[in-house]
Tab-separated table of C-alpha atoms in Angstrom:
chain	number	residue	atom	x	y	z
A	1	MET	CA	24.131	-8.998	-23.340
A	2	LEU	CA	23.258	-12.573	-22.444
A	3	PRO	CA	24.884	-15.887	-23.162
A	4	ASP	CA	23.604	-17.559	-26.329
A	5	GLU	CA	20.495	-19.775	-26.100
A	6	THR	CA	21.301	-23.415	-25.934
A	7	ALA	CA	19.376	-26.407	-27.480
A	8	ARG	CA	17.088	-26.472	-24.414
A	9	LEU	CA	17.779	-23.243	-22.412
A	10	ARG	CA	17.593	-19.519	-22.658
A	11	PHE	CA	18.877	-16.794	-20.230
A	12	ARG	CA	17.545	-13.471	-19.037
A	13	GLU	CA	18.315	-10.886	-16.440
A	14	MET	CA	16.828	-11.303	-12.854
A	15	THR	CA	14.113	-8.913	-11.899
A	16	SER	CA	12.065	-8.290	-8.667
A	17	THR	CA	9.323	-10.242	-10.421
A	18	ASP	CA	11.456	-13.314	-9.892
A	19	LEU	CA	11.229	-13.128	-6.164
A	20	ASP	CA	8.843	-16.038	-5.635
A	21	SER	CA	10.885	-18.387	-7.956
A	22	MET	CA	14.226	-17.274	-6.539
A	23	SER	CA	12.884	-17.535	-2.901
A	24	ALA	CA	11.761	-21.126	-3.491
A	25	LEU	CA	15.068	-22.004	-5.195
A	26	LEU	CA	17.390	-20.403	-2.659
A	27	GLY	CA	15.113	-21.462	0.285
A	28	ASP	CA	15.264	-25.131	-0.764
A	29	PRO	CA	17.413	-27.052	1.751
A	30	VAL	CA	18.479	-29.572	-0.897
A	31	VAL	CA	19.565	-26.819	-3.311
A	32	MET	CA	21.396	-25.037	-0.532
A	33	THR	CA	23.019	-28.214	1.149
A	34	TYR	CA	26.450	-26.808	0.661
A	35	TYR	CA	25.735	-23.210	1.776
A	36	PRO	CA	25.722	-22.255	5.513
A	37	ALA	CA	21.831	-22.215	5.431
A	38	PRO	CA	18.975	-21.831	2.947
A	39	LYS	CA	18.108	-18.220	2.204
A	40	SER	CA	15.096	-16.391	3.566
A	41	ARG	CA	12.722	-14.473	1.248
A	42	ASP	CA	14.381	-11.208	2.207
A	43	GLU	CA	17.839	-12.776	1.438
A	44	ALA	CA	16.526	-13.943	-1.920
A	45	ALA	CA	15.381	-10.353	-2.595
A	46	GLN	CA	18.963	-9.242	-1.692
A	47	TRP	CA	20.366	-11.857	-4.099
A	48	ILE	CA	18.270	-10.362	-6.927
A	49	GLU	CA	19.449	-6.836	-6.063
A	50	TRP	CA	23.091	-8.067	-5.916
A	51	ASN	CA	22.737	-9.489	-9.395
A	52	LYS	CA	21.025	-6.332	-10.660
A	53	ALA	CA	23.971	-4.373	-9.315
A	54	ASN	CA	26.359	-6.771	-11.072
A	55	TYR	CA	24.570	-6.294	-14.382
A	56	ALA	CA	24.819	-2.462	-14.000
A	57	GLU	CA	28.490	-2.510	-12.949
A	58	HIS	CA	29.952	-5.432	-14.904
A	59	GLY	CA	27.388	-6.249	-17.562
A	60	HIS	CA	26.930	-9.769	-16.199
A	61	GLY	CA	25.928	-11.641	-13.192
A	62	LEU	CA	23.703	-14.663	-12.398
A	63	TRP	CA	21.042	-14.948	-14.942
A	64	ILE	CA	17.609	-16.736	-14.829
A	65	VAL	CA	17.816	-19.955	-16.734
A	66	GLU	CA	14.551	-21.116	-18.228
A	67	THR	CA	13.287	-23.481	-20.931
A	68	HIS	CA	12.454	-22.084	-24.356
A	69	ALA	CA	8.822	-22.380	-23.166
A	70	GLY	CA	9.601	-20.028	-20.215
A	71	GLU	CA	9.777	-22.516	-17.411
A	72	PHE	CA	11.957	-21.431	-14.527
A	73	LEU	CA	14.851	-23.850	-13.918
A	74	GLY	CA	17.260	-21.804	-11.708
A	75	ASP	CA	20.146	-19.324	-12.154
A	76	CYS	CA	23.490	-19.498	-13.735
A	77	GLY	CA	25.962	-16.949	-14.677
A	78	LEU	CA	29.259	-15.141	-14.063
A	79	THR	CA	30.246	-13.228	-10.898
A	80	TRP	CA	33.525	-11.799	-9.517
A	81	GLN	CA	34.712	-13.548	-6.396
A	82	GLU	CA	37.661	-13.469	-4.072
A	83	VAL	CA	39.906	-16.489	-4.253
A	84	ASN	CA	42.886	-16.393	-1.922
A	85	GLY	CA	43.075	-12.619	-2.017
A	86	ARG	CA	42.648	-12.169	-5.723
A	87	SER	CA	39.555	-11.468	-7.862
A	88	GLU	CA	38.478	-14.393	-10.299
A	89	LEU	CA	35.498	-14.645	-12.524
A	90	GLU	CA	33.301	-17.547	-11.320
A	91	VAL	CA	30.625	-19.548	-13.127
A	92	GLY	CA	27.906	-20.386	-10.589
A	93	TYR	CA	24.676	-22.363	-10.853
A	94	HIS	CA	21.683	-23.373	-8.825
A	95	LEU	CA	18.819	-25.573	-10.309
A	96	ARG	CA	15.498	-26.690	-8.895
A	97	THR	CA	15.795	-30.137	-7.506
A	98	ASP	CA	13.236	-31.537	-9.895
A	99	PHE	CA	15.535	-30.537	-12.833
A	100	GLN	CA	18.829	-31.754	-11.416
A	101	GLY	CA	20.620	-34.648	-13.041
A	102	ARG	CA	19.357	-33.923	-16.549
A	103	GLY	CA	22.408	-32.011	-17.873
A	104	TYR	CA	20.799	-28.489	-17.625
A	105	ALA	CA	23.518	-27.145	-15.217
A	106	THR	CA	26.275	-28.393	-17.630
A	107	GLU	CA	24.469	-26.935	-20.577
A	108	ALA	CA	23.901	-23.553	-18.865
A	109	ALA	CA	27.514	-23.459	-17.511
A	110	ALA	CA	28.971	-24.140	-20.861
A	111	ALA	CA	27.080	-21.373	-22.432
A	112	CYS	CA	28.333	-19.080	-19.659
A	113	LYS	CA	31.921	-20.362	-20.237
A	114	ASP	CA	31.618	-19.445	-23.922
A	115	TYR	CA	30.236	-16.009	-23.019
A	116	ALA	CA	33.201	-15.383	-20.712
A	117	ARG	CA	35.724	-16.490	-23.369
A	118	ASP	CA	34.038	-14.895	-26.588
A	119	VAL	CA	32.394	-11.751	-25.098
A	120	LEU	CA	34.272	-10.872	-21.955
A	121	HIS	CA	37.622	-12.203	-23.234
A	122	VAL	CA	38.787	-13.219	-19.756
A	123	GLN	CA	41.864	-15.446	-19.510
A	124	ARG	CA	40.474	-17.875	-16.800
A	125	LEU	CA	37.194	-18.928	-15.420
A	126	VAL	CA	36.796	-20.683	-12.041
A	127	ALA	CA	34.071	-22.530	-10.092
A	128	ILE	CA	34.353	-22.291	-6.222
A	129	ILE	CA	32.745	-25.491	-4.839
A	130	HIS	CA	32.268	-27.022	-1.373
A	131	PRO	CA	34.693	-30.115	-1.236
A	132	ASP	CA	31.643	-32.465	-0.692
A	133	ASN	CA	29.557	-31.079	-3.581
A	134	PHE	CA	30.406	-33.798	-6.051
A	135	ALA	CA	27.552	-32.951	-8.422
A	136	SER	CA	28.722	-29.370	-8.786
A	137	ARG	CA	32.166	-30.560	-9.274
A	138	ARG	CA	31.141	-32.873	-12.126
A	139	VAL	CA	29.355	-29.948	-13.791
A	140	ALA	CA	32.670	-27.876	-13.657
A	141	GLU	CA	34.719	-30.773	-14.904
A	142	LYS	CA	32.382	-31.444	-17.815
A	143	ILE	CA	32.955	-27.955	-19.092
A	144	GLY	CA	36.726	-28.479	-18.924
A	145	MET	CA	37.664	-27.296	-15.451
A	146	ARG	CA	40.250	-28.905	-13.337
A	147	ARG	CA	41.242	-28.603	-9.642
A	148	MET	CA	43.519	-25.613	-9.196
A	149	GLU	CA	43.729	-24.951	-5.480
A	150	ASP	CA	41.857	-24.671	-2.215
A	151	ASP	CA	40.501	-21.379	-1.053
A	152	HIS	CA	40.503	-20.483	2.599
A	153	GLY	CA	38.558	-17.157	2.558
A	154	GLY	CA	34.903	-17.986	2.299
A	155	ALA	CA	32.009	-18.892	4.495
A	156	THR	CA	33.205	-22.524	4.390
A	157	ALA	CA	36.636	-23.261	5.962
A	158	VAL	CA	37.983	-24.752	2.713
A	159	ARG	CA	36.470	-24.335	-0.663
A	160	THR	CA	37.790	-26.381	-3.855
A	161	VAL	CA	38.684	-24.087	-6.735
A	162	LEU	CA	38.460	-25.506	-10.237
A	163	GLY	CA	39.359	-23.608	-13.356
A	164	VAL	CA	40.010	-23.563	-17.026
A	165	GLN	CA	42.182	-21.280	-19.077
A	166	LEU	CA	40.154	-19.548	-21.840
A	167	HIS	CA	43.012	-17.468	-23.473
A	168	ALA	CA	46.728	-17.614	-23.212
A	169	GLN	CA	48.247	-15.415	-20.582
């Protein structure tokens, strides 16, 4: 299953045929500013395999985001992440630089939030964001997330965790 299409976007599972697009996306130093480093082509291939494993195990992962005409924009989806020693479902997103600032990330993230609430029935959804990544933080806030805590267990010394309750506990 996939998140519902939006007014401008559709989702699909990643496949090995997406390697060129994903390698360009994850290898872009601007897209990867808040990661330890841009990813190599081999690391992009591993990213695709990780998502394929997530689809098989969980039924979700990061999906390819494209226009209704089929133009590749990036990825967005849901993955399980460790936050201060516990497992949390995270919405994550990466968009090509030439499509940033147009609301696509917010639109895709909102569709994934709806999927997490309506299909997966999770109680809470989080976004784990580098403290200096204000654009990503704005996307999370636009879909209703608020700062919850700092996480100290990732590749970055401190990551900001935003979250939203989807169902009562």
